XYZ file of C-alpha atoms in Angstrom:
723
model
C 17.720 74.210 -9.141
C 14.549 76.225 -9.410
C 12.797 76.159 -6.000
C 9.466 75.184 -7.516
C 11.030 72.337 -9.473
C 12.919 71.284 -6.347
C 9.662 70.971 -4.398
C 8.050 68.944 -7.192
C 10.986 66.540 -7.350
C 11.043 66.178 -3.568
C 7.323 65.444 -3.419
C 7.709 62.952 -6.256
C 10.479 61.203 -4.293
C 8.239 60.969 -1.216
C 5.395 59.516 -3.290
C 7.771 57.119 -5.031
C 9.136 55.941 -1.679
C 5.620 55.209 -0.442
C 4.730 53.337 -3.649
C 7.954 51.324 -3.630
C 7.576 50.456 0.052
C 3.998 49.360 -0.511
C 4.994 47.272 -3.501
C 7.820 45.674 -1.506
C 5.411 44.767 1.290
C 3.043 43.297 -1.299
C 5.878 41.290 -2.899
C 7.074 39.945 0.436
C 3.499 39.058 1.366
C 3.064 37.204 -1.929
C 6.327 35.349 -1.428
C 5.361 34.353 2.097
C 1.927 33.363 0.854
C 3.605 31.154 -1.765
C 5.782 29.590 0.929
C 2.745 29.084 3.161
C 0.933 27.448 0.256
C 3.892 25.130 -0.366
C 4.001 24.293 3.351
C 0.272 23.594 3.341
C 0.668 21.301 0.325
C 3.519 19.460 2.023
C 1.612 19.098 5.285
C -1.529 17.997 3.464
C 0.305 14.844 2.401
C 0.269 13.742 6.046
C -3.495 14.053 6.396
C -6.151 11.392 6.112
C -8.669 11.333 3.266
C -11.059 13.546 5.269
C -8.359 16.173 5.886
C -7.522 15.232 9.476
C -3.913 14.907 10.670
C -2.875 11.427 11.735
C -1.780 10.667 15.283
C -2.530 12.980 18.194
C -5.131 15.726 18.031
C -4.108 19.250 17.020
C -4.520 20.797 20.480
C -2.250 18.213 22.101
C 0.351 18.594 19.364
C 0.379 22.384 19.607
C 1.051 22.078 23.337
C 3.858 19.548 22.861
C 5.433 21.555 20.050
C 6.580 24.215 22.513
C 7.586 21.819 25.282
C 11.341 21.972 24.602
C 12.208 25.312 23.038
C 15.904 24.691 22.345
C 15.273 21.583 20.199
C 13.662 21.084 16.789
C 10.300 19.439 17.340
C 9.836 16.529 14.907
C 6.658 14.746 15.954
C 4.607 13.180 18.722
C 2.758 9.927 18.105
C 0.631 7.667 20.312
C 2.025 4.326 21.444
C 0.298 1.077 20.572
C -0.373 -1.485 23.342
C 2.776 -3.485 22.556
C 4.925 -0.348 22.241
C 3.671 0.843 25.642
C 4.683 -2.366 27.463
C 8.117 -1.195 28.700
C 6.344 1.611 30.574
C 3.243 -0.318 31.581
C 4.191 -0.155 35.257
C 4.113 3.651 35.032
C 0.569 3.675 33.700
C 1.167 3.462 29.929
C -1.482 1.726 27.876
C -2.889 2.117 24.387
C -3.085 5.767 23.286
C -2.520 7.373 26.695
C 1.238 7.691 26.175
C 3.116 9.270 23.286
C 6.571 9.021 21.781
C 8.041 12.500 21.253
C 10.976 13.085 18.918
C 13.185 16.172 18.842
C 16.347 16.881 16.900
C 19.234 18.431 18.809
C 20.970 20.338 16.024
C 23.772 21.566 18.273
C 24.807 17.997 19.152
C 23.575 16.306 15.951
C 21.359 13.717 17.637
C 17.735 12.910 18.311
C 16.163 13.270 21.734
C 13.315 10.872 22.489
C 10.744 11.080 25.268
C 7.889 8.887 26.446
C 5.169 11.206 27.720
C 2.102 10.224 29.743
C -0.604 12.393 28.216
C -2.905 12.394 31.229
C -0.513 14.505 33.305
C 2.345 15.389 30.875
C 4.773 13.301 32.926
C 8.007 12.315 31.120
C 8.428 8.598 31.874
C 11.638 8.043 29.882
C 14.158 10.012 27.856
C 17.070 8.877 25.726
C 19.414 10.360 23.134
C 20.480 8.701 19.904
C 23.476 10.104 18.041
C 22.908 7.804 15.048
C 19.218 8.131 14.281
C 17.976 10.573 11.659
C 14.275 11.384 11.998
C 11.831 10.835 9.213
C 9.801 13.674 7.760
C 6.755 15.104 9.502
C 4.362 17.971 8.932
C 6.399 20.016 11.409
C 9.670 19.263 9.621
C 8.023 20.092 6.283
C 7.529 23.723 7.300
C 11.213 24.311 8.096
C 12.470 22.373 5.062
C 10.221 24.241 2.614
C 11.195 27.601 4.117
C 14.886 26.754 3.630
C 14.234 25.646 0.040
C 12.260 28.819 -0.717
C 15.259 30.950 0.266
C 17.644 29.103 -2.068
C 18.219 30.848 -5.431
C 18.918 27.567 -7.289
C 15.515 26.228 -6.217
C 13.616 29.389 -7.125
C 15.403 29.456 -10.492
C 13.757 26.121 -11.331
C 10.459 26.266 -9.444
C 9.924 30.023 -9.418
C 6.951 30.463 -7.087
C 7.472 27.530 -4.723
C 3.810 27.684 -3.768
C 2.904 26.792 -7.334
C 5.101 23.672 -7.155
C 3.386 20.292 -7.286
C 4.860 18.119 -4.507
C 5.503 14.512 -5.476
C 6.129 12.895 -2.085
C 6.016 13.463 1.620
C 9.289 15.111 2.770
C 11.555 12.087 3.139
C 14.487 11.351 5.420
C 17.322 10.829 2.938
C 21.079 10.629 2.523
C 23.786 11.205 -0.071
C 26.912 9.053 0.002
C 29.202 11.788 -1.349
C 27.916 14.745 0.639
C 27.495 16.001 4.188
C 24.038 14.422 3.971
C 25.726 11.085 4.569
C 26.113 11.959 8.256
C 23.865 15.010 8.732
C 20.100 14.910 9.001
C 18.740 15.688 5.538
C 15.244 15.773 4.067
C 14.403 15.404 0.374
C 11.636 17.601 -1.012
C 10.312 16.362 -4.346
C 8.343 18.269 -6.975
C 6.944 17.336 -10.348
C 9.041 19.088 -12.984
C 7.488 22.474 -13.845
C 8.437 21.835 -17.495
C 5.770 19.142 -17.653
C 8.268 16.540 -18.889
C 7.310 13.950 -16.272
C 10.535 14.094 -14.269
C 10.915 14.643 -10.527
C 12.914 17.592 -9.196
C 14.699 16.760 -5.923
C 15.719 19.345 -3.330
C 17.943 17.868 -0.615
C 17.689 20.101 2.467
C 20.362 19.700 5.144
C 18.382 20.237 8.336
C 21.533 20.109 10.449
C 23.105 23.004 8.521
C 19.821 24.725 7.564
C 20.808 24.893 3.885
C 20.037 23.244 0.546
C 22.654 20.538 -0.047
C 21.886 19.531 -3.645
C 19.231 19.598 -6.351
C 18.806 17.199 -9.263
C 16.246 15.468 -11.476
C 15.242 11.830 -11.732
C 13.560 10.002 -14.578
C 10.207 10.167 -16.243
C 8.227 7.079 -17.227
C 5.325 6.431 -19.603
C 1.784 6.082 -18.336
C 0.376 2.566 -18.138
C -3.114 1.997 -19.467
C -4.596 0.769 -16.195
C -7.513 1.868 -14.072
C -6.767 4.245 -11.222
C -6.824 2.537 -7.815
C -9.589 3.308 -5.370
C -9.064 6.402 -3.269
C -8.178 5.356 0.250
C -5.466 6.308 2.698
C -4.386 5.302 6.197
C -6.705 2.279 6.254
C -5.851 -0.782 8.335
C -7.426 -3.237 10.761
C -5.901 -4.196 14.107
C -6.910 -7.576 15.417
C -6.130 -11.163 16.429
C -6.551 -14.494 14.690
C -6.651 -18.088 15.915
C -6.238 -20.991 13.510
C -4.208 -24.194 13.064
C -3.072 -24.067 16.717
C -1.716 -20.540 16.168
C -2.904 -17.467 18.052
C -1.426 -14.122 16.966
C -2.346 -10.448 17.332
C -1.200 -7.386 15.409
C -1.476 -3.603 15.544
C -0.517 -0.767 13.224
C 2.288 1.440 14.524
C 3.143 5.002 13.531
C 6.325 4.138 11.623
C 7.364 0.542 12.407
C 4.780 -1.092 10.161
C 2.452 -3.797 11.458
C 3.693 -4.974 14.832
C 2.843 -8.682 15.168
C 2.761 -9.654 18.837
C 2.218 -12.481 21.293
C 2.305 -15.286 18.734
C 1.695 -18.692 20.319
C 1.612 -22.178 18.813
C -0.066 -24.939 20.819
C -0.269 -22.397 23.668
C 3.530 -21.987 23.611
C 4.893 -18.474 23.058
C 6.984 -18.288 19.865
C 7.741 -14.566 19.539
C 6.852 -11.433 21.465
C 7.034 -8.971 18.583
C 7.951 -8.837 14.896
C 8.124 -5.525 13.020
C 9.841 -3.632 10.162
C 11.688 -0.621 11.560
C 12.655 0.974 8.221
C 13.041 0.301 4.492
C 16.084 1.691 2.783
C 15.799 2.505 -0.916
C 19.365 2.831 -2.246
C 20.013 4.495 -5.624
C 23.589 4.169 -6.937
C 22.942 6.917 -9.490
C 22.578 9.651 -6.835
C 24.477 8.125 -4.913
C 22.157 7.901 -1.933
C 18.610 7.060 -1.065
C 15.709 7.147 1.339
C 15.067 5.834 4.794
C 11.470 4.828 4.159
C 9.145 3.978 7.008
C 5.758 2.278 6.957
C 2.910 2.998 9.359
C -0.077 5.242 9.980
C 2.120 8.373 10.235
C 5.005 7.241 8.031
C 6.296 8.159 4.587
C 4.456 5.129 3.134
C 1.069 4.715 4.868
C -1.222 1.675 5.006
C -3.705 1.304 2.187
C -6.736 -0.917 2.669
C -7.735 -3.311 5.394
C -5.350 -5.808 6.954
C -6.166 -9.067 5.153
C -6.244 -12.666 6.423
C -5.938 -15.249 3.662
C -6.463 -18.992 3.917
C -3.597 -21.217 2.727
C -3.638 -24.946 2.033
C -1.619 -25.583 5.186
C -2.171 -22.455 7.244
C -2.993 -18.768 6.857
C -1.328 -15.419 6.209
C -1.794 -11.866 7.522
C -0.822 -9.170 5.012
C -0.931 -5.393 4.880
C -0.428 -3.169 1.854
C 1.384 0.165 2.168
C 1.423 2.666 -0.677
C 1.972 6.346 -1.414
C -1.105 8.224 -2.609
C -3.574 6.593 -4.948
C -1.953 7.098 -8.374
C 0.167 3.934 -8.446
C 1.494 2.687 -10.821
C 1.306 5.904 -12.881
C 3.623 7.874 -10.677
C 7.315 8.565 -10.167
C 8.984 8.302 -6.775
C 6.022 6.426 -5.372
C 6.442 3.277 -3.335
C 4.233 0.253 -2.776
C 5.115 -2.417 -0.215
C 3.469 -5.383 1.474
C 4.324 -6.755 4.897
C 3.264 -10.369 5.349
C 3.666 -13.219 7.823
C 2.535 -16.727 6.944
C 1.720 -19.183 9.728
C 1.725 -22.911 8.934
C -0.116 -25.767 10.609
C 3.128 -27.530 11.566
C 4.316 -24.505 13.642
C 6.594 -22.943 11.021
C 6.222 -19.320 9.937
C 7.518 -16.984 7.201
C 8.035 -13.212 7.378
C 7.707 -11.884 3.827
C 8.258 -8.485 2.219
C 7.116 -7.382 -1.246
C 8.138 -4.286 -3.222
C 6.139 -3.360 -6.326
C 8.243 -0.381 -7.484
C 8.656 1.803 -9.447
C 10.675 4.045 -7.112
C 12.625 7.088 -8.306
C 15.287 5.615 -10.569
C 15.860 2.475 -12.587
C 18.667 0.952 -10.525
C 17.864 0.506 -6.854
C 18.102 -1.866 -3.912
C 15.320 -2.188 -1.337
C 16.336 -3.189 2.208
C 13.540 -3.860 4.741
C 14.812 -4.106 8.331
C 12.929 -6.893 10.149
C 13.278 -7.146 13.942
C 12.184 -10.494 15.436
C 11.998 -10.697 19.222
C 12.042 -14.451 19.872
C 10.561 -15.605 23.144
C 10.421 -19.373 22.754
C 8.485 -20.889 25.647
C 9.041 -17.565 27.482
C 12.555 -18.768 28.160
C 15.501 -16.465 28.785
C 17.967 -19.217 27.876
C 17.941 -19.420 24.085
C 20.336 -21.719 22.293
C 21.807 -20.744 18.918
C 23.635 -22.904 16.355
C 25.320 -21.937 13.084
C 26.166 -24.303 10.247
C 29.970 -24.350 10.074
C 30.975 -26.156 6.862
C 30.570 -29.689 8.249
C 28.555 -29.464 11.459
C 26.123 -27.463 13.543
C 28.248 -25.456 16.012
C 27.148 -23.432 19.006
C 27.100 -19.692 18.320
C 28.491 -18.153 21.478
C 28.491 -14.377 20.861
C 26.614 -11.760 18.879
C 27.144 -12.213 15.163
C 26.554 -10.535 11.814
C 26.042 -13.042 8.984
C 26.763 -11.999 5.397
C 26.337 -13.575 2.973
C 23.350 -15.353 4.469
C 22.568 -17.706 1.587
C 26.020 -19.295 1.231
C 27.471 -22.238 3.166
C 24.118 -23.809 4.014
C 23.725 -27.112 5.780
C 22.672 -30.284 3.946
C 19.048 -29.440 4.691
C 19.409 -25.930 3.230
C 19.411 -23.983 6.505
C 21.977 -21.551 7.912
C 20.968 -20.951 11.536
C 19.055 -22.705 14.285
C 17.540 -21.324 17.498
C 15.860 -23.208 20.264
C 14.794 -23.409 23.861
C 14.003 -26.668 25.590
C 12.252 -28.957 23.124
C 11.253 -26.107 20.782
C 13.605 -25.645 17.839
C 13.559 -23.532 14.647
C 15.886 -23.556 11.642
C 16.266 -20.384 9.557
C 16.985 -19.776 5.868
C 16.166 -17.308 3.090
C 14.053 -18.947 0.400
C 15.084 -18.189 -3.207
C 12.771 -15.790 -5.038
C 14.927 -13.727 -7.415
C 14.583 -15.205 -10.960
C 18.339 -14.774 -11.478
C 19.258 -16.288 -8.120
C 20.584 -12.993 -6.721
C 18.858 -13.335 -3.332
C 20.969 -12.051 -0.465
C 20.550 -10.699 3.056
C 22.281 -9.502 6.180
C 21.370 -11.358 9.369
C 22.170 -10.258 12.926
C 21.887 -12.327 16.120
C 21.996 -10.060 19.180
C 21.433 -10.298 22.879
C 18.214 -8.573 23.871
C 18.902 -5.356 25.782
C 16.824 -2.397 26.903
C 16.279 0.332 24.290
C 17.827 -1.703 21.483
C 14.837 -1.729 19.175
C 11.902 -2.589 21.422
C 10.955 1.111 21.506
C 9.637 3.091 18.518
C 12.749 3.346 16.411
C 13.915 6.180 14.168
C 15.949 5.157 11.098
C 19.713 5.330 11.230
C 22.363 6.647 8.822
C 21.947 5.408 5.272
C 23.893 2.431 3.939
C 25.355 1.548 7.360
C 22.873 -1.102 8.625
C 22.483 0.940 11.801
C 20.461 -0.066 13.659
C 21.233 -2.832 14.555
C 24.951 -2.895 13.713
C 25.848 -0.405 16.470
C 24.600 -2.907 19.073
C 26.922 -5.642 17.851
C 29.550 -5.834 20.618
C 30.345 -9.546 21.181
C 27.934 -10.053 24.044
C 27.062 -13.706 24.792
C 23.921 -15.067 23.147
C 23.971 -18.802 23.916
C 21.815 -19.202 27.003
C 20.547 -15.589 26.801
C 17.466 -13.814 25.471
C 18.068 -13.018 21.806
C 16.758 -10.773 19.042
C 17.116 -11.483 15.310
C 17.480 -8.803 12.632
C 16.940 -9.780 9.004
C 17.725 -7.324 6.167
C 17.152 -8.810 2.674
C 18.484 -7.029 -0.427
C 15.988 -6.755 -3.302
C 17.707 -5.551 -6.476
C 15.632 -3.763 -9.104
C 15.872 -4.673 -12.793
C 14.099 -2.991 -15.690
C 15.276 -5.486 -18.331
C 14.187 -9.109 -18.627
C 13.511 -10.632 -16.239
C 11.871 -7.554 -14.743
C 12.057 -7.363 -10.945
C 10.639 -4.811 -8.465
C 8.795 -3.105 -11.347
C 5.109 -2.564 -12.237
C 5.947 -3.066 -15.919
C 4.730 -4.086 -18.429
C 1.632 -4.268 -16.261
C 1.248 -4.022 -12.488
C 1.139 -7.032 -10.237
C 3.348 -9.501 -12.119
C 6.967 -8.373 -11.601
C 7.073 -7.333 -7.979
C 10.025 -8.630 -5.954
C 9.746 -10.619 -2.727
C 12.034 -11.628 0.116
C 11.063 -14.685 2.183
C 12.572 -15.764 5.520
C 11.653 -19.337 6.462
C 11.502 -20.333 10.136
C 11.046 -24.116 10.027
C 10.019 -25.871 13.220
C 11.838 -29.155 13.898
C 12.152 -31.765 16.635
C 15.918 -32.074 16.551
C 19.062 -30.744 14.934
C 20.921 -33.806 13.697
C 24.539 -33.609 12.689
C 25.121 -34.753 9.086
C 26.128 -38.316 8.413
C 29.428 -39.264 6.798
C 27.569 -39.986 3.553
C 25.982 -36.524 3.546
C 29.348 -34.859 4.192
C 30.925 -36.862 1.389
C 28.140 -35.845 -0.988
C 28.566 -32.182 -0.018
C 32.317 -32.424 -0.583
C 31.793 -34.014 -3.970
C 29.502 -31.252 -5.178
C 31.543 -28.388 -3.696
C 33.720 -26.326 -6.024
C 37.369 -27.033 -5.167
C 39.457 -24.055 -4.136
C 42.208 -23.210 -6.573
C 45.593 -21.824 -5.630
C 46.005 -20.352 -9.102
C 44.842 -16.785 -9.739
C 41.515 -16.677 -11.512
C 41.808 -15.006 -14.918
C 39.344 -12.268 -15.754
C 36.887 -13.767 -18.242
C 36.534 -12.061 -21.577
C 33.172 -10.387 -22.199
C 30.764 -12.908 -23.665
C 27.174 -12.733 -24.835
C 24.941 -13.028 -21.810
C 21.931 -15.323 -21.419
C 20.012 -12.218 -20.265
C 21.228 -9.554 -22.732
C 20.378 -5.915 -22.214
C 17.562 -5.307 -24.648
C 17.360 -2.577 -27.264
C 17.197 -2.234 -31.039
C 19.314 0.957 -31.105
C 22.422 1.994 -29.220
C 20.404 4.667 -27.390
C 17.906 2.048 -26.186
C 20.711 -0.258 -25.062
C 22.360 2.500 -23.027
C 19.086 3.558 -21.436
C 18.040 -0.017 -20.656
C 21.466 -0.699 -19.173
C 20.900 2.225 -16.785
C 23.625 4.497 -18.210
C 21.257 7.465 -18.391
C 20.378 7.148 -14.705
C 23.889 8.280 -13.718
C 25.281 10.184 -16.709
C 24.365 12.927 -19.126
C 25.248 11.490 -22.546
C 24.557 14.281 -24.999
C 20.759 14.591 -25.086
C 20.312 11.326 -23.169
C 20.157 10.835 -19.428
C 20.566 13.071 -16.414
C 23.388 15.366 -15.398
C 24.277 16.650 -11.951
C 24.185 13.158 -10.455
C 26.840 10.615 -9.535
C 28.458 9.938 -12.911
C 30.620 12.256 -15.007
C 29.068 14.083 -17.962
C 29.838 12.074 -21.101
C 28.505 14.624 -23.585
C 32.052 15.368 -24.856
C 33.690 12.076 -23.903
C 34.801 11.403 -27.486
C 37.088 14.425 -27.196
C 38.058 14.025 -23.530
C 38.933 10.317 -23.778
C 41.791 11.053 -26.159
C 45.004 11.099 -24.178
C 43.315 10.577 -20.805
C 45.623 7.588 -20.298
C 48.982 7.913 -22.093
C 49.672 5.243 -24.703
C 46.004 4.151 -24.635
C 43.642 5.039 -27.453
C 40.301 6.671 -26.740
C 38.547 3.585 -28.124
C 40.413 1.200 -25.808
C 39.930 3.527 -22.846
C 36.160 3.649 -23.342
C 35.857 -0.108 -23.826
C 37.925 -0.816 -20.707
C 35.891 1.667 -18.669
C 32.698 -0.191 -19.597
C 33.864 -3.721 -18.747
C 36.097 -2.688 -15.798
C 34.747 0.603 -14.398
C 37.285 0.844 -11.552
C 40.193 0.562 -14.013
C 40.607 4.338 -14.365
C 38.147 6.639 -12.616
C 37.302 9.930 -14.277
C 39.043 12.841 -12.548
C 35.908 14.826 -11.691
C 32.242 14.000 -11.132
C 29.389 16.518 -10.726
C 29.457 16.473 -6.925
C 33.147 15.976 -6.237
C 35.752 13.267 -6.854
C 34.438 10.222 -8.688
C 33.773 7.271 -6.373
C 34.846 3.658 -7.003
C 32.388 0.736 -6.918
C 29.400 2.819 -8.021
C 29.131 1.732 -11.661
C 28.024 -1.913 -12.093
C 30.915 -4.271 -12.782
C 28.992 -6.860 -14.799
C 28.539 -5.041 -18.105
C 31.221 -7.292 -19.590
C 28.855 -10.207 -19.020
C 25.513 -8.438 -19.549
C 26.402 -6.737 -22.837
C 27.317 -8.565 -26.016
C 30.460 -7.668 -27.959
C 28.288 -6.017 -30.624
C 26.522 -3.874 -28.017
C 29.813 -2.791 -26.427
C 31.240 -1.846 -29.824
C 28.104 0.145 -30.659
C 28.291 2.033 -27.358
C 31.997 2.792 -27.834
C 31.337 4.107 -31.356
C 28.482 6.270 -30.067
C 30.646 7.751 -27.309
C 33.562 8.380 -29.665
C 31.229 10.470 -31.841
C 30.497 12.774 -28.879
C 33.488 14.992 -29.612
C 31.726 18.337 -29.791
C 31.461 18.394 -33.577
C 28.163 16.552 -34.061
C 24.799 16.358 -32.328
C 22.618 13.241 -32.539
C 19.733 14.009 -34.866
C 16.986 12.103 -33.105
C 17.367 12.292 -29.338
C 15.092 10.019 -27.351
C 11.732 11.584 -26.567
C 10.646 11.719 -22.956
C 8.135 8.985 -22.275
C 9.529 6.531 -24.847
C 11.530 4.812 -22.135
C 11.647 4.582 -18.376
C 14.655 6.876 -18.166
C 14.270 10.622 -17.969
C 15.938 12.594 -20.764
C 15.900 16.220 -21.889
C 14.040 17.569 -24.884
C 16.452 18.672 -27.593
C 16.911 22.416 -27.479
C 15.249 22.891 -24.096
C 16.876 24.972 -21.413
C 17.406 21.804 -19.377
C 19.215 20.160 -22.260
C 21.457 23.153 -22.746
C 22.451 23.297 -19.089
C 23.198 19.571 -19.054
C 21.691 18.836 -15.672
C 18.328 20.516 -15.651
C 19.566 23.189 -13.227
C 19.604 26.705 -14.654
C 23.144 27.968 -14.304
C 22.473 31.716 -14.174
C 20.221 33.049 -11.457
C 18.297 36.324 -11.858
C 18.177 38.806 -9.018
C 14.917 38.463 -7.155
C 12.292 41.169 -7.441
C 12.467 41.846 -3.716
C 16.181 42.594 -3.953
C 15.673 44.927 -6.916
C 12.936 46.775 -5.059
C 15.107 47.156 -1.978
C 17.874 48.664 -4.109
C 15.429 51.097 -5.726
C 14.044 52.126 -2.348
C 17.562 52.709 -1.099
C 18.460 54.882 -4.096
C 15.271 56.935 -3.896
C 15.730 57.334 -0.143
C 19.287 58.619 -0.599
C 18.096 61.014 -3.307
C 15.369 62.279 -0.977
C 17.860 62.882 1.816
C 20.128 64.713 -0.605
C 17.286 66.967 -1.773
C 16.291 67.725 1.820
C 19.867 68.633 2.671
C 20.439 70.754 -0.446
C 17.339 72.907 -0.211
C 18.403 75.851 -2.456
C 15.748 78.334 -1.413
C 14.397 80.159 1.581
C 10.933 81.498 1.998
C 10.868 85.199 1.155
C 9.351 87.637 3.605
């Protein structure tokens, strides 16, 4: 090479290296700035309306954040007066002690501390291998950083800082994934395509990796006025009326803690609270471990209200996410209520307004009731046992709770001395589908009296892990009540803000009826109960043929019927529904159903799979083997013969040779679907299959090549300076 040309090329390489290095630094700075912006957006969701973080002040939190370097710091929150009672002897009172939560990733457990803020003294510490912490602004930073490094997430969101977060990072689980047992957090973003859907990013905090991404539905806007802008508003206080005296205080994540309730100067309960609210979505399959409180995923909204009743009063508190309800997806709206009656009875109540993230869901609020009747440590417990009230000797889990009731309609009775209460769940579901789990446990230290992190999803832990046959008759007891509120988007609507908010919310009511005595039924009452009971048959019960239902799934077209039945929440069905979730892709089922079961036609196979979904599970689902008992088993009763035939014909046509001409438009129904011809529709699940190399990687490769060329030119200098 000509020496002069060699020098020019070498200088050009040096200049190019400097430019490339500068550009790489700029790119990395922009990417980090985008991540920082996303983190700031996520953390902003935890702030009050005036921009202040809830809980402890920033200086205190920054000090605590570095207190235990080998653990993941989750949060630190002040204790309320009732929460501080177990450590009152050590100087704990309102707001001078804090509950600190860490996650021990090495041992997969939470570490909890009670810290006295005046001198940083640790008053108590305990580990919990079952609890999975909720989200916090500290957790948000790590989760968003992990998501930003995942190519599948950047392929959808691009610049994560430009993403529009939908919810606070939520503690969540997936039934068919490591997120069932590991600690996972769900990050949610409004779809960047502007189609109204929510893009979910499940981050496994235990493994520091993205576990799964998927979309959930869109829904049309309701023509209603926007609610007033208010967040983290509540009113602590006490109220005395109708011989009742009760106080309450807002906790960080256990809702309103009702305390020290007396009737006629007799103590009835020490505390009542809601420790978590599970939202279970069969279409994922998985859900959220919601919490309510001033630093929880669903914060209080508006003052705590006292309402007069004809025969008593009620105390109620609304909790809601943001201020866009009901025109939002993946937003939750709850009410926690206790009614107190003049005769000494009381009713814990829970209301869910919806709409949640998907059409099919079950809400499960976990009530903890610390009875302290007459301040006695010798409670007596009776259970109705078919024909008499029998003493309940040991800890018990009751399910179902609404069956096998006594002649007076009650299931359980608790008492101490002359004070006696009977317990039952009052019917509220318009289809009579009320149900609940009920636990009667001996009261023990650190079994729910402390601030309580939620447990693994769909396990009823806590309190199920404390069920170990300890005696309860003659002991101090604690009651746990977990009602199941099942969402419906077809008539009668339930747990939904449609067709207008405030008329189709669902409610679970626990009645604690005061009584003077617990009489055993008379012979006449037993005879009447026996006469009305359904006799047990020794013959096998035949499976009823599908018949038209008194509550048919609505819809004028087969697409509307499938969407209203919830099919699109779990399956991709051509242009309808969502892929990459729990159900198999049915877009080519007309072709695949042929020969799936030898000697069975595709038509018969599809019909049988609708009315008896466990008959023959599909071989593969998007996230692994297909699971039994996920698809509802009542379609044979909920769908008419004509609807079933129409669905079968529609599915048979999905054989790869035709495409439906008029796919449902997003916003026409409550179920998210893909626009025909969009990239999401082509990929089936909304996740872009091919991932482009990032610009930072390309720039690193170019720098490496130019650097090697520069070294080569320096080594192969073909000239020497002439004398």
